[in-house]
PDB file of C-alpha atoms in Angstrom:
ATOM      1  CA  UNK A   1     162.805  58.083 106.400  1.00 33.00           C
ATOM      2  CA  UNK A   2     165.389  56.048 107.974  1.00 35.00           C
ATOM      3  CA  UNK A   3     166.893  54.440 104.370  1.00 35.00           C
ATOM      4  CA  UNK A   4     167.556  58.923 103.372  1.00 36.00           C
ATOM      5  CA  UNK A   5     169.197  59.476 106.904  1.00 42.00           C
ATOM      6  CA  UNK A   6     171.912  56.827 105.910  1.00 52.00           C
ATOM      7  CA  UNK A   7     173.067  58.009 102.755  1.00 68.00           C
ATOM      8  CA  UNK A   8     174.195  61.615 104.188  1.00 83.00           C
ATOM      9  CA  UNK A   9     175.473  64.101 101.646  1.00 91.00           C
ATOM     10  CA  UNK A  10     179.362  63.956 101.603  1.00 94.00           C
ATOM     11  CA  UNK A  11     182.677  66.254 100.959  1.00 95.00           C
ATOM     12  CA  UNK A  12     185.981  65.002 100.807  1.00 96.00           C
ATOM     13  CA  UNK A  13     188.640  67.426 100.852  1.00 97.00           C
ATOM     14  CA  UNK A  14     192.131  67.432 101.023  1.00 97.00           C
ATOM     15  CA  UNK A  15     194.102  67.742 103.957  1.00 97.00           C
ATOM     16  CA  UNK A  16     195.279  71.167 104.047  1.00 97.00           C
ATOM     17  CA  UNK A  17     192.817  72.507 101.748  1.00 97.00           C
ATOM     18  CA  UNK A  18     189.751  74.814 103.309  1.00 97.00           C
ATOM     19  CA  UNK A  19     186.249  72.539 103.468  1.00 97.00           C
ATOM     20  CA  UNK A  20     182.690  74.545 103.028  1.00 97.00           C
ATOM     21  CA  UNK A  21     179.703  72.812 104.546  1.00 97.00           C
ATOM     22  CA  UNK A  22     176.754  73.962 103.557  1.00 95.00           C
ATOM     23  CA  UNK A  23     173.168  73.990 105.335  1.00 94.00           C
ATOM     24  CA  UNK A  24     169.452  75.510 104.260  1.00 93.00           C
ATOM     25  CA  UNK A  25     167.263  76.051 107.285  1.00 91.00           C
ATOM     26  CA  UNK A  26     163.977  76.281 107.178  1.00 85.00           C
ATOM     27  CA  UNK A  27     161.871  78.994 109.637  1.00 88.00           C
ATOM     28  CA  UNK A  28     162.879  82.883 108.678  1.00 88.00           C
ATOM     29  CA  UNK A  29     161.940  83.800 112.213  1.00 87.00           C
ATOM     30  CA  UNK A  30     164.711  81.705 113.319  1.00 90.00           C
ATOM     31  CA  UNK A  31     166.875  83.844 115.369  1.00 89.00           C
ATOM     32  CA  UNK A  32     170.001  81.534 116.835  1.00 92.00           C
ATOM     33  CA  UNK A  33     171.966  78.715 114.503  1.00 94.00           C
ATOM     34  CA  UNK A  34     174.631  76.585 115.707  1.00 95.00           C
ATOM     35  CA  UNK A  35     177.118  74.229 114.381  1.00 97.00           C
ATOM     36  CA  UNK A  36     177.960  70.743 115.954  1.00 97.00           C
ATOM     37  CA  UNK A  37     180.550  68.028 115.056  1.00 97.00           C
ATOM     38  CA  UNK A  38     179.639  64.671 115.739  1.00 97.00           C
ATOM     39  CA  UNK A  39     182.381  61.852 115.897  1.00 95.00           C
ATOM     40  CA  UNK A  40     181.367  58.120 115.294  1.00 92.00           C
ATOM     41  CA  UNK A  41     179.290  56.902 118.648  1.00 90.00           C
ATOM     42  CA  UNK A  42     180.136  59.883 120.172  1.00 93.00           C
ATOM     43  CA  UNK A  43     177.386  63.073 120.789  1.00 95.00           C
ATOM     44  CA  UNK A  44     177.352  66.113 119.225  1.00 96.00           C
ATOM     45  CA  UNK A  45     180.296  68.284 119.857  1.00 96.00           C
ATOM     46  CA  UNK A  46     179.532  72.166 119.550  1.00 95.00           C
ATOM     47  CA  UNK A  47     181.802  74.391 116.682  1.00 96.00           C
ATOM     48  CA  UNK A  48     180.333  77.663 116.690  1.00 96.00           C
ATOM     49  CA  UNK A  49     177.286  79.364 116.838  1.00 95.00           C
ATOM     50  CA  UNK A  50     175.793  82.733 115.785  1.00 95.00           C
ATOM     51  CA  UNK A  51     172.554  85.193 116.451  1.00 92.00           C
ATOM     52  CA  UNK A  52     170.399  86.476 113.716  1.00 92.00           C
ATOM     53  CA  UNK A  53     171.701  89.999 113.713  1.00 93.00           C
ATOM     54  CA  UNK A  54     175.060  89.345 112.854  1.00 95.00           C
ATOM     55  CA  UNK A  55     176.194  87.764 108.916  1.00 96.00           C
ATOM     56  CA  UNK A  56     179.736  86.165 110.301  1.00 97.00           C
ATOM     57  CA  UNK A  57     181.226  84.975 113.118  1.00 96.00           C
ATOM     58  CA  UNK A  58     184.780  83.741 113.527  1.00 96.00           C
ATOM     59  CA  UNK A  59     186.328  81.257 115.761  1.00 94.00           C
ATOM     60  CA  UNK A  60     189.450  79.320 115.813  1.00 93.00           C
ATOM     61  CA  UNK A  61     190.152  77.747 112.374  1.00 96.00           C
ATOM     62  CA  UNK A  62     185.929  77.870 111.650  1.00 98.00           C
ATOM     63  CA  UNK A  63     184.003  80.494 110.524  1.00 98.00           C
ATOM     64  CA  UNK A  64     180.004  80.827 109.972  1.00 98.00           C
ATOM     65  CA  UNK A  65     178.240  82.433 108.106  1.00 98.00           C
ATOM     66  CA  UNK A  66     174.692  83.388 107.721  1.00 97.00           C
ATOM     67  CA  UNK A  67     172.575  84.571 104.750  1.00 96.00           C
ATOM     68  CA  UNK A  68     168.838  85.482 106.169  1.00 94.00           C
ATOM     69  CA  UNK A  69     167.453  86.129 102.418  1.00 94.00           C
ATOM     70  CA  UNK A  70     167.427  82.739 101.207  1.00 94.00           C
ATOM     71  CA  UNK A  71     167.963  81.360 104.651  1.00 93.00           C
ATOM     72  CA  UNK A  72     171.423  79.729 104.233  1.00 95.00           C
ATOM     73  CA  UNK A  73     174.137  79.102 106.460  1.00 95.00           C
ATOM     74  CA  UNK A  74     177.450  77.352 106.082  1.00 97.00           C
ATOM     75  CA  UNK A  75     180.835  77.027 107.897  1.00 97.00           C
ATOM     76  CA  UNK A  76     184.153  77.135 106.820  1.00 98.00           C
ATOM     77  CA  UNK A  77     186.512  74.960 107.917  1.00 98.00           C
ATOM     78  CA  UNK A  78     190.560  76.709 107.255  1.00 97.00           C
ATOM     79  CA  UNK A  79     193.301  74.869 106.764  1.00 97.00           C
ATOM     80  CA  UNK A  80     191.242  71.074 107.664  1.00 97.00           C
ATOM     81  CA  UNK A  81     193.112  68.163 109.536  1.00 97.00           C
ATOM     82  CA  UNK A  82     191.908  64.782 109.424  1.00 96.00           C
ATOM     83  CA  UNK A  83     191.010  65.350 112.628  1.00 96.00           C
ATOM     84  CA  UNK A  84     188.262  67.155 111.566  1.00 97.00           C
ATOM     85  CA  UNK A  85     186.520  63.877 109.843  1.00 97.00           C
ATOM     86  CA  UNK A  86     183.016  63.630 111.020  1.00 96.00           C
ATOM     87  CA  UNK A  87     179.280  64.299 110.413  1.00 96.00           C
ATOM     88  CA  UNK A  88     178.377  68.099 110.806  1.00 97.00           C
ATOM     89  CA  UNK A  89     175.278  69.084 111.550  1.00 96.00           C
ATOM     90  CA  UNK A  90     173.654  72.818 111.888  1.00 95.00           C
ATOM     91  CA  UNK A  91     170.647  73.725 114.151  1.00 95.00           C
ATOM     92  CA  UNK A  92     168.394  76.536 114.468  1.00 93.00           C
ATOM     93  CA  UNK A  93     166.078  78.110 117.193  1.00 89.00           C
ATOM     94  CA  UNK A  94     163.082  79.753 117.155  1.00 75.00           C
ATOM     95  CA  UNK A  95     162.674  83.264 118.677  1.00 62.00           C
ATOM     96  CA  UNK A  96     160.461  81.564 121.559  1.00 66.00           C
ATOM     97  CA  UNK A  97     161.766  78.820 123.125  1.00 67.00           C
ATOM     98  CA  UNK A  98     165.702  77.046 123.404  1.00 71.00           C
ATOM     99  CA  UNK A  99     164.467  73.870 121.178  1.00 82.00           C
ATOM    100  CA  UNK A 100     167.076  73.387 118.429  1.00 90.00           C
ATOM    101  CA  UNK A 101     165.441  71.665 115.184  1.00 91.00           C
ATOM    102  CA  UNK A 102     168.887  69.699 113.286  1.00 92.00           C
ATOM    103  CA  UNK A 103     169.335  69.742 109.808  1.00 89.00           C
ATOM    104  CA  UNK A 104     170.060  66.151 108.343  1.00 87.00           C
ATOM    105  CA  UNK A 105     173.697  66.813 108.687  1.00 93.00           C
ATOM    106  CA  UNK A 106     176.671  66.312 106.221  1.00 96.00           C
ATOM    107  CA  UNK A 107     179.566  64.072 106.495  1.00 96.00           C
ATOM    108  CA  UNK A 108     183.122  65.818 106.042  1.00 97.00           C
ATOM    109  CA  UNK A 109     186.176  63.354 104.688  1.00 96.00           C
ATOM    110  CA  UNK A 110     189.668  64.221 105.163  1.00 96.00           C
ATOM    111  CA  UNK A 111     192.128  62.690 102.584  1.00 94.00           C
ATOM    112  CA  UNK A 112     195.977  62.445 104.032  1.00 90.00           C
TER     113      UNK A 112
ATOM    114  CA  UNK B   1     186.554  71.330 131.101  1.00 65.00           C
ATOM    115  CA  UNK B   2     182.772  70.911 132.481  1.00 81.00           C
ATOM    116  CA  UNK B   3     181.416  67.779 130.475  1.00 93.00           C
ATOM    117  CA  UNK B   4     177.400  66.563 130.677  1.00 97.00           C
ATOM    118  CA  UNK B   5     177.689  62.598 131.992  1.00 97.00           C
ATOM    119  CA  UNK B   6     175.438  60.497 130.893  1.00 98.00           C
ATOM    120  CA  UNK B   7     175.285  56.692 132.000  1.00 97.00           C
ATOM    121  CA  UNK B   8     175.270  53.750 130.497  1.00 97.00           C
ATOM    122  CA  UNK B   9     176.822  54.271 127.620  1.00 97.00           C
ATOM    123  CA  UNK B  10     175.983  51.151 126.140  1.00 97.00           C
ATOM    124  CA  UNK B  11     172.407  49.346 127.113  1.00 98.00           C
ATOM    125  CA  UNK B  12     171.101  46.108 124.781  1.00 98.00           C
ATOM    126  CA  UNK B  13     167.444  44.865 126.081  1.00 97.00           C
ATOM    127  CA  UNK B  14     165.289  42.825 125.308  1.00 97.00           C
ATOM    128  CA  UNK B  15     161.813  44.489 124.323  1.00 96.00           C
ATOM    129  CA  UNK B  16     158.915  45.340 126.492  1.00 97.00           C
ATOM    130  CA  UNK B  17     161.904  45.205 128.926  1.00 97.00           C
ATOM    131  CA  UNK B  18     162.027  48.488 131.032  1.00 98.00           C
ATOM    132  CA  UNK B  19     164.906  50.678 130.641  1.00 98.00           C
ATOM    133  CA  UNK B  20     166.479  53.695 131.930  1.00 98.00           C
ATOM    134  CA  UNK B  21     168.800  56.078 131.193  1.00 98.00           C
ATOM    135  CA  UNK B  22     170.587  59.173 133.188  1.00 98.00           C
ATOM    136  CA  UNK B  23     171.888  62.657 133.154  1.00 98.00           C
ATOM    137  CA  UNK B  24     173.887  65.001 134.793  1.00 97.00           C
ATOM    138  CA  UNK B  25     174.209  68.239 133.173  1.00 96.00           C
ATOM    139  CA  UNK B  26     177.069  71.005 133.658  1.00 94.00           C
ATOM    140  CA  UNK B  27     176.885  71.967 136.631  1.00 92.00           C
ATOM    141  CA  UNK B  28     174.491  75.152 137.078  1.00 89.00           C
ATOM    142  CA  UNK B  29     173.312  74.817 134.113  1.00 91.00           C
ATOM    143  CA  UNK B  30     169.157  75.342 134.800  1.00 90.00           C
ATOM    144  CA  UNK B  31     167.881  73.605 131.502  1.00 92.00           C
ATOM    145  CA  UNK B  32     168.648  70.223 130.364  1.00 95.00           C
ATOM    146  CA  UNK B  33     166.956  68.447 127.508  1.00 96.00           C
ATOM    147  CA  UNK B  34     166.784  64.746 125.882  1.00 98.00           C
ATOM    148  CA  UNK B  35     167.008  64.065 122.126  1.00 97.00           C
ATOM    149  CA  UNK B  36     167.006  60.923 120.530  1.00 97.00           C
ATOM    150  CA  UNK B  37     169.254  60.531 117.507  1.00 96.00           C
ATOM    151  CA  UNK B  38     168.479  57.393 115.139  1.00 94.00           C
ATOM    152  CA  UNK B  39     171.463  56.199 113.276  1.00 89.00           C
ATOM    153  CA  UNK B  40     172.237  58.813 110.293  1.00 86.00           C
ATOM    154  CA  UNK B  41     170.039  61.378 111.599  1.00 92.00           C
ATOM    155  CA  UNK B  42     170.234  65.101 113.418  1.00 94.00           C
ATOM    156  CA  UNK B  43     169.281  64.508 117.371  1.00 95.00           C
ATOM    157  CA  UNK B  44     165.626  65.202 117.696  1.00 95.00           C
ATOM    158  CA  UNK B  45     164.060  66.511 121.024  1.00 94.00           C
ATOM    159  CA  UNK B  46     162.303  64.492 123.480  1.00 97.00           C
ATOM    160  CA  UNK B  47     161.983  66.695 126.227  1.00 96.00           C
ATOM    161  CA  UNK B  48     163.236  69.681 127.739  1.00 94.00           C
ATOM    162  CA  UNK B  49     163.199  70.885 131.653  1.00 94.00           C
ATOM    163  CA  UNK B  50     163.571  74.189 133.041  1.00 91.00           C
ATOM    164  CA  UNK B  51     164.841  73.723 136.450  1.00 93.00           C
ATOM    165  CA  UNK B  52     162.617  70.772 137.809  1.00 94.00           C
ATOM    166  CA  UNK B  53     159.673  71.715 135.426  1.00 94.00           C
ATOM    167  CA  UNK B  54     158.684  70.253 132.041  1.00 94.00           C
ATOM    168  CA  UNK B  55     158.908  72.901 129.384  1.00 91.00           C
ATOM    169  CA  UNK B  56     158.064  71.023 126.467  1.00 91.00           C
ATOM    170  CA  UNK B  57     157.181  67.424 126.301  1.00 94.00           C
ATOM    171  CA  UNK B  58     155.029  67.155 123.294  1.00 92.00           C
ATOM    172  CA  UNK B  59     157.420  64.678 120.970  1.00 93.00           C
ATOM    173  CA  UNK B  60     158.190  62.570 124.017  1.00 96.00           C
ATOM    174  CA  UNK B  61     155.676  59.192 123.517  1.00 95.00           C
ATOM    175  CA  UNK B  62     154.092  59.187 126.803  1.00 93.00           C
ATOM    176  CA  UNK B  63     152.702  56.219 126.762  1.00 96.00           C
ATOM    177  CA  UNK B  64     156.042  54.352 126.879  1.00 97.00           C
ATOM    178  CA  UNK B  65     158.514  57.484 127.876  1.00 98.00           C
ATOM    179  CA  UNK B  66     158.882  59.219 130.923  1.00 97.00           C
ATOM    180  CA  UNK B  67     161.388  61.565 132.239  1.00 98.00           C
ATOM    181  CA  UNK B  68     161.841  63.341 135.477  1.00 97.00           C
ATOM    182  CA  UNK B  69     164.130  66.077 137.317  1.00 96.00           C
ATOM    183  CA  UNK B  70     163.114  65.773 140.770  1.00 89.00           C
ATOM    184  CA  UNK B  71     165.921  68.338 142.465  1.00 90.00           C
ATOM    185  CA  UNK B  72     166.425  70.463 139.085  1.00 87.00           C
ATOM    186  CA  UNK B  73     169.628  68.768 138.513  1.00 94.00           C
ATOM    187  CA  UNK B  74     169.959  65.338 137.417  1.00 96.00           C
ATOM    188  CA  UNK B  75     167.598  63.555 135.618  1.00 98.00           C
ATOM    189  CA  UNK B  76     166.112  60.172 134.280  1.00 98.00           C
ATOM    190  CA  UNK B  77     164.593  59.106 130.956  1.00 98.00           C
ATOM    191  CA  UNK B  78     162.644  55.984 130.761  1.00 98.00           C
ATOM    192  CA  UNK B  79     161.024  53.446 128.470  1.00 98.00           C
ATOM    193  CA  UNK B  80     158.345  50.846 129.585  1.00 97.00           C
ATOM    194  CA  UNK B  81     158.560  49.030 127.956  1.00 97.00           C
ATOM    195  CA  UNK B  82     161.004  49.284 125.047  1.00 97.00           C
ATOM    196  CA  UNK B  83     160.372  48.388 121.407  1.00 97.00           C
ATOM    197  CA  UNK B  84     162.325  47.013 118.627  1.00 97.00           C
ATOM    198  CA  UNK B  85     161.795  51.146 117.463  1.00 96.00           C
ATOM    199  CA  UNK B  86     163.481  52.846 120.125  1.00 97.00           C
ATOM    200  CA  UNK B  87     166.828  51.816 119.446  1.00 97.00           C
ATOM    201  CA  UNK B  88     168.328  54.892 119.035  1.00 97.00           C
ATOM    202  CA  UNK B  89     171.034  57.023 120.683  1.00 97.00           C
ATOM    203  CA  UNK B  90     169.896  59.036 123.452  1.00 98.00           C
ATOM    204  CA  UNK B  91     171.443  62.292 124.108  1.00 98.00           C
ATOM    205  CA  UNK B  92     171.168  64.326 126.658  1.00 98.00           C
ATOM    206  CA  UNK B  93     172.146  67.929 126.727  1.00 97.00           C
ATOM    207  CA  UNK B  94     171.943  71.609 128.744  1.00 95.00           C
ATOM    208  CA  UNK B  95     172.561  74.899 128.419  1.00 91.00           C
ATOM    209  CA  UNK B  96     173.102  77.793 130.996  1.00 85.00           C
ATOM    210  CA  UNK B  97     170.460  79.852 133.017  1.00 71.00           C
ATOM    211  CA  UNK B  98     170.022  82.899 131.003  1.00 66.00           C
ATOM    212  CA  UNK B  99     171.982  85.845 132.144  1.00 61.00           C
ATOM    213  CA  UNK B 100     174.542  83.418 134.254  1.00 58.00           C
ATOM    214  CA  UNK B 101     176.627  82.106 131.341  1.00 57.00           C
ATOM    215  CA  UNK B 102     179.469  84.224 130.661  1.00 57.00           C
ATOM    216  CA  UNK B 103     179.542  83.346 127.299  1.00 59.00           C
ATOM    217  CA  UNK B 104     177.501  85.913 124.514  1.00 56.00           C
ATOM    218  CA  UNK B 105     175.184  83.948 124.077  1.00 70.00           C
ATOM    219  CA  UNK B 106     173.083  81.540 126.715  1.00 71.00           C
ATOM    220  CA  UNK B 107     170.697  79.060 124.242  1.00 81.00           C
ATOM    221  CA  UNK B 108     174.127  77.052 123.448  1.00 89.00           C
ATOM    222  CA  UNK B 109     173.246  73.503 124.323  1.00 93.00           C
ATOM    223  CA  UNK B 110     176.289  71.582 125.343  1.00 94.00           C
ATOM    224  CA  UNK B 111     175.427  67.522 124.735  1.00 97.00           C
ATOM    225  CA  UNK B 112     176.894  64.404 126.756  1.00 97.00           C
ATOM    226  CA  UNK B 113     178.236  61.313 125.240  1.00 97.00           C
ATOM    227  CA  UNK B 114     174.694  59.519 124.807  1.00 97.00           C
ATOM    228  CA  UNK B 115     173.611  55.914 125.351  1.00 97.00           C
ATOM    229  CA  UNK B 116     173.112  53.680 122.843  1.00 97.00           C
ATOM    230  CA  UNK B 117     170.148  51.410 122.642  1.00 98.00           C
ATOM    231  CA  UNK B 118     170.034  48.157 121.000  1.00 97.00           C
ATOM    232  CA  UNK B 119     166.096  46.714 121.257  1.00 97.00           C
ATOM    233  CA  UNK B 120     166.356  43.230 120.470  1.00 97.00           C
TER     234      UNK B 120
END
């Protein structure tokens, strides 16, 4: 319900210090996951995403990575800014059509 | 850097006021979807077109929602007439036409800046 949806899991790190943001999906055929950042009022921003044959993926500073026996992903954030304060949420996609189904989404703190 | 526009940005109403709300994806980009986002939660989808065609509709309320995508390009989401429920962000996002993307992989869905309801 709307009163869970508020109180979003949180992880404050330390500036400078690597963040891990975790996410459990839910559908094993599930064959496409993506990563978005999403700023205060703003929409969804995409990190990185990554197909079901592959267990990592690397991109600039973020790195994903995808465990299909107990259906987990997360992504590494190196070296995080406080620019990189936000709520994170991951999304996966069935093997028949483009609709992405969001997890609840977890909100990242930076401390300066 | 392409961006999806989306317009207003901001809309307060009054409910069983009508409202509307539009998009204009990348350009080129053949599918373009709407998801509605309640405060704290992941964006959920509405509706999804392929070109000027509904692909899936089947969480948009039709009794109250309607979208169209007359020319396969831009498109329009409306609510007639609104209720104190559907305030919400409204997102609206596309991806490429399969095969025409130049990235590895075409189901990335690139999202706009949204409009934010306020039913009062």
């Amino acid at each position: 319900g709307e009163s869970v949806g508020l109180h979003l899991p949180t992880l404050s790190v330390q500036e400078g210090d690597n963040s891990i943001i975790n996410c459990a999906y839910s559908n094993s055929a599930s064959d496409y996951f993506i990563w978005y950042k999403q700023e205060s009022g703003k929409g969804p921003q995409f990190i990185i995403d990554i197909r079901s044959n592959m267990d990592k993926r690397q991109g600039q500073r973020v790195t994903v990575l995808l465990n299909k026996t107990v259906k987990h992903l997360s992504l590494q954030i190196a070296a995080t800014q406080p620019g990189d304060s936000a709520v994170y949420f991951c999304a996966e996609k069935g093997d028949s059509s483009y609709k992405l189904i969001f997890g609840s989404g977890t909100r990242l703190l930076v401390r300066p | 850097e392409a961006e999806v526009a989306q317009s207003p940005r901001y809309k307060i109403t009054e409910k069983s006021q009508a409202v509307a709300f539009w998009c204009d994806p990348i350009s080129g980009h053949a599918t373009l979807y709407w998801y509605r986002q309640i405060l704290g939660q992941g964006p959920e989808l509405l509706v999804q077109f392929q070109d000027e065609s509904v692909v899936d509709d089947s969480q948009l309320p039709k009794d109250r929602f309607s979208a169209e995508r007359l020319k396969g390009v831009d498109s329009t989401l409306k609510i007639q007439p609104a209720e104190l429920g559907d305030s919400a962000m409204y997102l609206c996002a596309s991806s490429p036409t399969p095969g025409t993307s130049g990235r590895e992989y075409q189901e990335t869905q690139y999202f706009g800046p949204g409009t934010r309801l306020l039913v009062l």
